[in-house]
Amino acid sequence: MIELENIRFTPAGSDSPTLDGVSLRIAPGERVGIVGPSGSGKSTLGYHLCGAHRLALAGETSGRLTLGGVDASEGAPDGFAGLVGQNPEAQLFCRTVYEELALALRARGEDEARCRDTAVPLLARYGFADRVEASLATLSLGQKQLTAVLSMLAMQPRVLLLDEPTSYLDSAAADRLFDHLGQLCRCHGWIVLVIEHDLERLAGFAERVLALRDGRLVFDGPWGGPWGGPWDGLPASPVPTGLGLPPFAVPANGDGAAPLVDIREVAFGYGRDTPVLGGVDLRLRPGESVALLGRNGAGKSTLLRLIKGLAKPGAGRLDLAPGLAAGRDVGLMFQNPEEQIFAHTVEAECGYWLDNLGTPREARNARCREVLASLGLGGMLERAPFSLSFGEKRRLCLAAILVAEPAVLCLDEPTTGLDGANMTAMAAMVRSLAGQGKAIVFATHEEAFAAMAATRWVTLENGRIVADRPNPRLAA
């Protein structure tokens, strides 16, 4: 049993609580979804529900928190709960996939034979049988996220909190995960708490939804319909419709223009034994917005990094249009925002590229404030970037590349951590930028976003393009 009574949490250095008077009870076997707009307090609530608040949060908690009948104001009892946060790389510690799962089992006192008997079948269940001894460094971020989840499943906690667990997973892996979690709740009495912006997927799993707005619990009950809403002003539909988006102002083929990026027979691998791309052919023309689709490990992120010039092809050619340089004219938003953010304030983060280009201070400041305001971050100029919510970090990373107005934009999972409204706003921005003649290419697992934001869908499989077609759901 989890019991919260009038829980209030105020971050260090702030007078405004991110949780304000939350009271609830959760019984063994419950499948609970935690939803709400970006920055509403979902992760903060989740950390309290699994007793990780003292470890994960800097600030003050008041109220009563009981986990399994034990006072948990200072944290959960040992072994009570497992947690997978939004940044899976922050909780991977070992060299190989197997060692990561075995770490949790050894902490429970299991011997090596028991570790193998538990970890290997669990990996096989998720299609990882051939990656048991794979180095974590060779995995895609989606595969790392799955590894982090499986390490917690191996530990068999009484409570499991998953914060945006499908943000980097392909659809097949996400479906397999939620089917498995449902079995664990029904058969073993686990409490599974899932923070998720994909309400359509969450509605197929969770029996109960906790909806937050501005740190307050505004709904606690069963799903109200096939999509789980509406409740107290939160949207009834989880799927962005794209209605009202600006049309693509430039024809999808760039009106016959020469490509800004010309990729021919490109191959790449992280060492001899880990090929990632093989024989990729792709042209990106002005006004195009290309969605890269495919399963985890297909090579999408690697292709974006090659376009930015962070690595060189092992074979083939990758050319930018005459006069363009990767360092000045190609912007890349990383898949994991915490790999990209480093400055001490939001404004400094946003202005770093302009500083490198030698932009005068007055012009630099004006441009930063314009772009940050357009992304809803205008009131956060002096905030520390790592104090932002995950969705806010994502928007800051976008601002940090838009500010320099590059000709080519590479966006890696740009909607991770964004709610439906922000996803639609992101799609509108992509369309507008394409309309200005820029070439945009983004990797995504969100078909709803690809439908709204792309002129073309390019599907990768095992490092090769297996489909390249106009967006089948494009509406001008």
Coordinates of C-alpha atoms in Angstrom, one line a residue:
M1 CA 0.0 0.0 0.0
I2 CA 1.1 3.5 -0.8
E3 CA -0.4 6.4 1.2
L4 CA 0.1 10.1 0.8
E5 CA -1.6 12.7 3.0
N6 CA -1.3 16.4 2.2
I7 CA 2.1 16.0 0.5
R8 CA 3.7 19.3 -0.5
F9 CA 7.1 19.7 -2.1
T10 CA 9.0 23.0 -2.6
P11 CA 12.2 22.9 -4.6
A12 CA 15.3 24.4 -3.0
G13 CA 15.6 28.1 -3.8
S14 CA 11.9 28.5 -4.7
D15 CA 8.8 29.7 -2.9
S16 CA 6.4 27.9 -5.3
P17 CA 5.6 24.2 -4.6
T18 CA 5.8 21.7 -7.4
L19 CA 3.4 19.5 -5.4
D20 CA 0.7 21.1 -3.4
G21 CA -1.6 19.2 -1.0
V22 CA -1.6 15.8 -2.7
S23 CA -3.5 13.0 -0.9
L24 CA -4.1 9.4 -2.2
R25 CA -3.9 5.7 -1.6
I26 CA -2.7 3.0 -4.0
A27 CA -3.3 -0.7 -3.4
P28 CA -1.2 -3.7 -4.4
G29 CA -1.8 -4.8 -8.0
E30 CA -2.9 -1.4 -9.3
R31 CA -1.9 -0.1 -12.7
V32 CA -1.7 3.7 -12.4
G33 CA -1.0 6.3 -15.1
I34 CA 0.2 9.7 -14.1
V35 CA -0.6 12.4 -16.7
G36 CA -0.6 16.2 -17.1
P37 CA 1.0 19.0 -19.0
S38 CA 4.8 19.5 -19.2
G39 CA 6.0 20.9 -15.8
S40 CA 2.8 19.9 -13.9
G41 CA 4.7 17.9 -11.2
K42 CA 4.3 14.4 -12.6
S43 CA 7.9 13.3 -12.0
T44 CA 7.9 14.9 -8.5
L45 CA 4.8 13.0 -7.6
G46 CA 6.3 9.7 -9.0
Y47 CA 9.5 10.1 -6.9
H48 CA 7.4 10.5 -3.7
L49 CA 5.2 7.5 -4.6
C50 CA 8.2 5.2 -4.9
G51 CA 10.1 6.8 -2.0
A52 CA 13.0 8.2 -4.1
H53 CA 12.3 11.8 -3.4
R54 CA 15.2 12.3 -1.0
L55 CA 17.6 11.0 -3.6
A56 CA 16.2 12.6 -6.7
L57 CA 14.9 16.0 -5.5
A58 CA 16.5 19.0 -3.8
G59 CA 13.9 20.7 -1.6
E60 CA 11.5 20.2 1.3
T61 CA 8.7 17.7 1.6
S62 CA 5.9 18.1 4.1
G63 CA 2.9 15.9 4.9
R64 CA 2.7 12.1 5.6
L65 CA 4.1 9.4 3.3
T66 CA 3.7 5.7 4.1
L67 CA 5.0 2.9 1.9
G68 CA 4.1 -0.7 2.8
G69 CA 2.9 0.4 6.2
V70 CA 6.3 2.1 7.0
D71 CA 7.0 5.8 7.4
A72 CA 8.9 6.8 4.3
S73 CA 9.4 10.5 4.9
E74 CA 13.2 9.8 4.5
G75 CA 12.8 7.3 1.7
A76 CA 11.5 3.8 0.8
P77 CA 12.5 0.6 2.7
D78 CA 15.3 -1.3 0.9
G79 CA 14.1 -3.3 -2.1
F80 CA 10.6 -1.8 -1.9
A81 CA 10.6 0.1 -5.2
G82 CA 12.3 0.3 -8.6
L83 CA 12.6 3.4 -10.7
V84 CA 13.5 4.1 -14.3
G85 CA 13.9 7.9 -15.0
Q86 CA 13.6 9.9 -18.1
N87 CA 17.3 9.7 -18.8
P88 CA 18.2 6.0 -19.0
E89 CA 21.9 6.6 -19.4
A90 CA 22.0 8.1 -15.9
Q91 CA 21.3 4.8 -14.3
L92 CA 23.4 2.4 -16.4
F93 CA 26.6 1.4 -14.6
C94 CA 28.1 -1.7 -16.1
R95 CA 29.9 -2.7 -19.3
T96 CA 27.5 -5.2 -20.8
V97 CA 23.7 -5.7 -21.0
Y98 CA 23.9 -8.9 -18.9
E99 CA 26.0 -7.3 -16.2
E100 CA 23.5 -4.5 -15.9
L101 CA 20.7 -6.9 -15.1
A102 CA 22.9 -9.1 -12.9
L103 CA 23.9 -6.0 -10.8
A104 CA 20.3 -5.8 -9.4
L105 CA 20.2 -9.5 -8.8
R106 CA 23.5 -9.6 -7.0
A107 CA 22.4 -6.7 -4.8
R108 CA 19.6 -9.0 -3.7
G109 CA 22.1 -11.7 -2.8
E110 CA 21.6 -14.0 -5.8
D111 CA 24.4 -16.3 -6.9
E112 CA 25.8 -16.4 -10.5
A113 CA 23.6 -19.4 -11.6
R114 CA 20.5 -17.6 -10.3
C115 CA 21.5 -14.4 -12.1
R116 CA 21.9 -16.2 -15.4
D117 CA 18.6 -18.1 -15.0
T118 CA 16.7 -14.9 -14.4
A119 CA 18.5 -12.4 -16.7
V120 CA 18.9 -14.5 -19.9
P121 CA 15.2 -15.5 -20.3
L122 CA 14.1 -12.0 -19.5
L123 CA 16.4 -10.6 -22.2
A124 CA 15.1 -13.3 -24.7
R125 CA 11.5 -12.3 -24.0
Y126 CA 12.3 -8.8 -25.3
G127 CA 14.3 -9.9 -28.3
F128 CA 17.7 -9.3 -26.7
A129 CA 18.9 -12.9 -26.7
D130 CA 21.7 -11.9 -29.1
R131 CA 22.7 -8.9 -27.1
V132 CA 23.4 -10.6 -23.7
E133 CA 27.1 -9.8 -23.8
A134 CA 26.8 -6.6 -25.9
S135 CA 28.6 -3.5 -24.7
L136 CA 26.2 -0.8 -23.5
A137 CA 28.3 1.7 -25.5
T138 CA 27.1 0.0 -28.7
L139 CA 23.4 0.3 -28.0
S140 CA 20.9 2.9 -29.3
L141 CA 19.3 5.1 -26.7
G142 CA 16.1 3.1 -27.1
Q143 CA 18.0 -0.1 -26.4
K144 CA 19.6 1.5 -23.3
Q145 CA 16.1 2.5 -22.1
L146 CA 14.9 -1.1 -22.5
T147 CA 18.0 -2.3 -20.6
A148 CA 17.3 0.1 -17.7
V149 CA 13.7 -1.1 -17.5
L150 CA 14.7 -4.8 -17.6
S151 CA 17.3 -4.3 -14.8
M152 CA 14.4 -3.1 -12.6
L153 CA 12.1 -6.0 -13.7
A154 CA 14.9 -8.4 -12.7
M155 CA 15.0 -6.9 -9.2
Q156 CA 11.3 -7.7 -8.7
P157 CA 10.3 -4.7 -6.6
R158 CA 6.9 -4.3 -5.0
V159 CA 6.5 -0.9 -6.6
L160 CA 7.8 0.1 -10.1
L161 CA 7.9 3.7 -11.3
L162 CA 8.5 4.2 -15.0
D163 CA 9.0 7.9 -16.1
E164 CA 8.2 8.1 -19.9
P165 CA 9.3 4.5 -20.4
T166 CA 8.4 4.4 -24.1
S167 CA 9.9 7.7 -25.1
Y168 CA 12.8 6.1 -27.0
L169 CA 11.2 2.7 -27.7
D170 CA 9.7 1.5 -31.0
S171 CA 6.1 0.4 -31.0
A172 CA 6.8 -3.3 -30.8
A173 CA 9.0 -3.0 -27.8
A174 CA 6.5 -0.6 -26.1
D175 CA 3.6 -3.0 -26.6
R176 CA 5.7 -6.0 -25.3
L177 CA 6.6 -4.0 -22.2
F178 CA 3.1 -3.0 -21.3
D179 CA 1.7 -6.5 -21.8
H180 CA 4.4 -7.8 -19.5
L181 CA 3.7 -5.1 -16.8
G182 CA 0.0 -6.0 -16.9
Q183 CA 0.9 -9.7 -16.1
L184 CA 3.1 -8.7 -13.2
C185 CA 0.4 -6.6 -11.7
R186 CA -2.3 -9.3 -12.1
C187 CA -0.2 -12.3 -11.1
H188 CA 2.3 -10.9 -8.5
G189 CA 0.5 -7.8 -7.0
W190 CA 3.1 -5.3 -8.3
I191 CA 2.1 -1.7 -8.2
V192 CA 3.2 -0.2 -11.5
L193 CA 3.2 3.6 -11.9
V194 CA 3.7 5.0 -15.4
I195 CA 4.3 8.7 -16.2
E196 CA 3.4 9.0 -19.9
H197 CA 2.4 11.6 -22.5
D198 CA 1.2 9.0 -25.0
L199 CA -2.3 8.7 -23.5
E200 CA -3.5 6.3 -26.2
R201 CA -1.0 3.7 -25.3
L202 CA -1.4 4.4 -21.5
A203 CA -5.1 4.0 -21.8
G204 CA -4.6 0.3 -22.8
F205 CA -2.6 -0.4 -19.7
A206 CA -3.6 1.8 -16.7
E207 CA -6.8 1.1 -14.8
R208 CA -6.5 4.4 -12.8
V209 CA -5.3 7.8 -13.8
L210 CA -3.8 10.6 -11.6
A211 CA -4.0 13.9 -13.5
L212 CA -1.9 16.9 -12.3
R213 CA -2.0 20.5 -13.1
D214 CA 0.3 23.1 -11.5
G215 CA 1.3 20.6 -8.8
R216 CA -2.3 19.8 -7.7
L217 CA -4.1 16.5 -8.2
V218 CA -7.1 17.5 -10.4
F219 CA -8.4 14.0 -11.2
D220 CA -8.0 10.5 -9.5
G221 CA -10.1 7.7 -10.9
P222 CA -10.7 5.3 -13.8
W223 CA -10.4 6.3 -17.4
G224 CA -13.4 8.3 -18.5
G225 CA -13.6 6.9 -22.0
P226 CA -11.6 5.2 -24.7
W227 CA -8.9 7.9 -24.5
G228 CA -9.1 8.5 -20.7
G229 CA -10.7 11.9 -20.5
P230 CA -11.7 14.6 -20.2
W231 CA -10.9 15.6 -16.6
D232 CA -10.8 19.1 -15.2
G233 CA -9.7 20.9 -18.2
L234 CA -7.1 18.4 -19.5
P235 CA -7.6 17.4 -23.2
A236 CA -10.0 14.6 -23.9
S237 CA -7.9 13.2 -26.8
P238 CA -4.2 12.2 -26.4
V239 CA -3.5 12.3 -30.1
P240 CA -2.7 15.7 -31.6
T241 CA -4.9 16.3 -34.5
G242 CA -2.8 18.8 -36.4
L243 CA -5.8 21.0 -37.1
G244 CA -4.8 24.5 -37.8
L245 CA -1.2 23.8 -38.7
P246 CA 0.3 26.1 -41.3
P247 CA 0.6 24.5 -44.8
F248 CA 4.0 23.7 -46.2
A249 CA 4.8 26.8 -48.2
V250 CA 7.5 25.1 -50.3
P251 CA 6.6 22.1 -52.5
A252 CA 7.6 18.8 -50.9
N253 CA 10.3 18.2 -53.6
G254 CA 11.9 21.6 -53.1
D255 CA 10.5 22.6 -56.6
G256 CA 13.4 20.8 -58.2
A257 CA 16.0 22.6 -56.2
A258 CA 19.5 21.1 -55.7
P259 CA 19.8 19.2 -52.4
L260 CA 21.1 20.9 -49.3
V261 CA 22.3 17.5 -48.2
D262 CA 23.4 14.8 -50.6
I263 CA 24.0 11.3 -49.2
R264 CA 25.3 8.6 -51.5
E265 CA 26.1 5.0 -50.6
V266 CA 27.1 5.9 -47.1
A267 CA 28.2 3.2 -44.7
F268 CA 29.3 3.6 -41.1
G269 CA 30.1 1.4 -38.1
Y270 CA 31.4 1.9 -34.5
G271 CA 34.3 -0.5 -35.1
R272 CA 34.7 -3.5 -37.4
D273 CA 32.2 -5.7 -35.6
T274 CA 29.4 -3.1 -35.1
P275 CA 28.1 -1.9 -38.5
V276 CA 25.3 0.6 -38.2
L277 CA 24.6 2.0 -41.7
G278 CA 25.2 0.3 -45.0
G279 CA 24.6 1.9 -48.4
V280 CA 22.3 4.8 -47.5
D281 CA 21.1 7.1 -50.3
L282 CA 19.2 10.2 -49.3
R283 CA 18.7 13.7 -50.6
L284 CA 17.3 16.6 -48.5
R285 CA 16.1 19.6 -50.5
P286 CA 15.0 23.1 -49.4
G287 CA 11.5 23.0 -48.0
E288 CA 11.5 19.3 -47.2
S289 CA 10.8 17.9 -43.8
V290 CA 11.8 14.2 -43.7
A291 CA 10.8 11.8 -40.9
L292 CA 13.2 9.0 -40.2
L293 CA 11.3 6.0 -39.0
G294 CA 12.4 2.5 -37.9
R295 CA 13.0 0.3 -34.9
N296 CA 15.5 0.9 -32.1
G297 CA 19.0 0.4 -33.5
A298 CA 18.1 0.9 -37.1
G299 CA 20.6 3.7 -37.5
K300 CA 18.5 6.9 -37.3
S301 CA 20.5 8.8 -34.7
T302 CA 23.8 7.8 -36.4
L303 CA 22.6 9.2 -39.7
L304 CA 21.7 12.5 -38.1
R305 CA 25.2 12.7 -36.4
L306 CA 26.8 12.1 -39.8
I307 CA 24.9 15.0 -41.3
K308 CA 26.1 17.3 -38.5
G309 CA 29.7 16.1 -39.1
L310 CA 30.1 14.6 -35.6
A311 CA 31.4 11.4 -37.4
K312 CA 32.7 10.7 -40.9
P313 CA 31.3 8.0 -43.2
G314 CA 33.3 4.8 -43.4
A315 CA 32.4 4.6 -47.1
G316 CA 30.4 6.6 -49.6
R317 CA 29.9 10.4 -49.7
L318 CA 28.0 12.9 -47.7
D319 CA 28.0 16.4 -49.2
L320 CA 26.4 19.7 -48.2
A321 CA 25.4 22.3 -50.8
P322 CA 28.2 24.6 -51.9
G323 CA 28.8 27.3 -49.4
L324 CA 27.4 25.4 -46.4
A325 CA 29.5 24.1 -43.5
A326 CA 28.4 21.6 -40.9
G327 CA 29.6 23.7 -38.0
R328 CA 27.8 26.8 -39.1
D329 CA 24.8 25.7 -41.2
V330 CA 23.7 22.3 -39.7
G331 CA 21.9 22.2 -36.3
L332 CA 21.5 19.0 -34.4
M333 CA 19.2 18.5 -31.4
F334 CA 20.4 15.4 -29.5
Q335 CA 18.1 12.6 -28.6
N336 CA 18.9 13.0 -24.9
P337 CA 18.8 16.7 -23.9
E338 CA 21.1 16.1 -20.9
E339 CA 23.9 15.2 -23.4
Q340 CA 23.5 18.6 -25.0
I341 CA 22.9 21.0 -22.1
F342 CA 26.0 22.3 -20.2
A343 CA 25.6 26.1 -19.5
H344 CA 24.8 27.7 -16.1
T345 CA 21.7 29.6 -17.3
V346 CA 19.0 29.1 -19.9
E347 CA 20.0 32.2 -21.7
A348 CA 23.7 31.2 -21.8
E349 CA 22.7 27.8 -23.2
C350 CA 20.6 29.4 -25.9
G351 CA 23.3 31.9 -26.9
Y352 CA 26.3 29.5 -27.0
W353 CA 26.2 29.0 -30.8
L354 CA 25.8 32.7 -31.5
D355 CA 28.8 33.4 -29.2
N356 CA 30.9 31.0 -31.3
L357 CA 29.8 32.8 -34.4
G358 CA 30.9 36.1 -33.0
T359 CA 27.4 37.6 -32.9
P360 CA 27.4 41.1 -31.2
R361 CA 26.2 40.9 -27.6
E362 CA 23.1 43.1 -28.2
A363 CA 21.9 41.2 -31.2
R364 CA 22.7 37.9 -29.5
N365 CA 20.6 38.8 -26.4
A366 CA 17.7 40.0 -28.5
R367 CA 17.7 36.8 -30.7
C368 CA 17.9 34.5 -27.6
R369 CA 15.0 36.2 -25.9
E370 CA 12.9 36.1 -29.1
V371 CA 13.5 32.3 -29.6
L372 CA 13.1 31.4 -26.0
A373 CA 9.8 33.3 -25.7
S374 CA 8.5 31.6 -28.8
L375 CA 9.0 28.2 -27.1
G376 CA 7.4 29.2 -23.8
L377 CA 10.8 29.7 -22.0
G378 CA 10.8 33.5 -21.9
G379 CA 10.4 33.7 -18.2
M380 CA 13.3 31.3 -17.4
L381 CA 16.3 33.2 -18.7
E382 CA 18.3 32.9 -15.4
R383 CA 17.1 29.4 -14.5
A384 CA 19.7 26.6 -14.3
P385 CA 19.0 24.4 -17.3
F386 CA 19.2 21.2 -15.3
S387 CA 16.5 22.4 -13.0
L388 CA 14.0 22.4 -15.8
S389 CA 11.5 19.6 -16.5
F390 CA 12.4 17.1 -19.2
G391 CA 10.0 18.8 -21.7
E392 CA 11.4 22.2 -20.9
K393 CA 15.0 20.9 -21.4
R394 CA 13.9 19.5 -24.8
R395 CA 12.5 22.9 -25.8
L396 CA 15.7 24.6 -24.6
C397 CA 17.8 22.3 -26.8
L398 CA 15.6 23.3 -29.8
A399 CA 16.0 27.0 -29.0
A400 CA 19.8 26.5 -28.8
I401 CA 19.9 25.5 -32.5
L402 CA 17.1 27.6 -33.9
V403 CA 18.8 30.8 -32.6
A404 CA 21.5 30.5 -35.2
E405 CA 19.0 30.0 -38.1
P406 CA 20.8 27.0 -39.7
A407 CA 19.9 25.9 -43.2
V408 CA 19.6 22.2 -42.2
L409 CA 18.0 21.0 -39.0
C410 CA 18.5 17.5 -37.6
L411 CA 16.1 16.7 -34.7
D412 CA 16.5 13.4 -32.8
E413 CA 13.2 12.4 -31.2
P414 CA 12.1 16.0 -30.9
T415 CA 8.8 15.2 -29.1
T416 CA 10.2 13.2 -26.2
G417 CA 8.7 14.6 -23.0
L418 CA 6.2 16.8 -24.8
D419 CA 2.5 16.7 -24.2
G420 CA 0.0 16.9 -27.1
A421 CA -0.2 20.7 -27.2
N422 CA 3.5 21.1 -27.3
M423 CA 3.8 18.3 -29.9
T424 CA 1.4 20.2 -32.1
A425 CA 3.3 23.4 -31.5
M426 CA 6.5 21.6 -32.5
A427 CA 4.9 20.4 -35.7
A428 CA 3.7 23.9 -36.6
M429 CA 7.3 25.2 -36.0
V430 CA 8.7 22.5 -38.3
R431 CA 6.3 23.3 -41.0
S432 CA 7.1 27.0 -40.7
L433 CA 10.8 26.4 -40.9
A434 CA 10.4 24.2 -44.0
G435 CA 8.3 27.0 -45.5
Q436 CA 11.3 29.2 -45.1
G437 CA 13.3 26.9 -47.4
K438 CA 15.2 25.0 -44.7
A439 CA 15.8 21.2 -45.0
I440 CA 14.6 19.4 -41.8
V441 CA 15.2 15.7 -41.0
F442 CA 14.0 14.2 -37.7
A443 CA 14.1 10.7 -36.1
T444 CA 10.8 9.8 -34.4
H445 CA 8.8 6.9 -33.0
E446 CA 5.7 9.1 -32.9
E447 CA 3.7 8.4 -36.0
A448 CA 1.2 11.2 -35.0
F449 CA 4.1 13.7 -35.1
A450 CA 5.5 12.3 -38.4
A451 CA 2.0 12.7 -39.9
M452 CA 1.8 16.3 -38.9
A453 CA 5.3 17.5 -39.5
A454 CA 6.9 15.6 -42.4
T455 CA 6.6 15.8 -46.2
R456 CA 8.4 12.4 -46.6
W457 CA 8.6 9.3 -44.5
V458 CA 11.9 7.4 -44.8
T459 CA 12.1 4.0 -43.0
L460 CA 15.4 2.4 -42.0
E461 CA 15.9 -1.2 -41.2
N462 CA 19.2 -2.7 -40.2
G463 CA 21.1 0.4 -41.4
R464 CA 19.4 0.6 -44.8
I465 CA 16.6 2.6 -46.3
V466 CA 13.7 0.2 -47.0
A467 CA 11.1 2.8 -47.9
D468 CA 11.1 6.4 -49.0
R469 CA 7.6 7.8 -49.8
P470 CA 5.6 11.0 -49.5
N471 CA 3.8 11.4 -46.1
P472 CA 0.7 9.3 -46.7
R473 CA -1.3 11.3 -44.2
L474 CA -0.1 14.8 -45.2
A475 CA -2.9 17.4 -45.2
A476 CA -1.8 20.9 -46.4

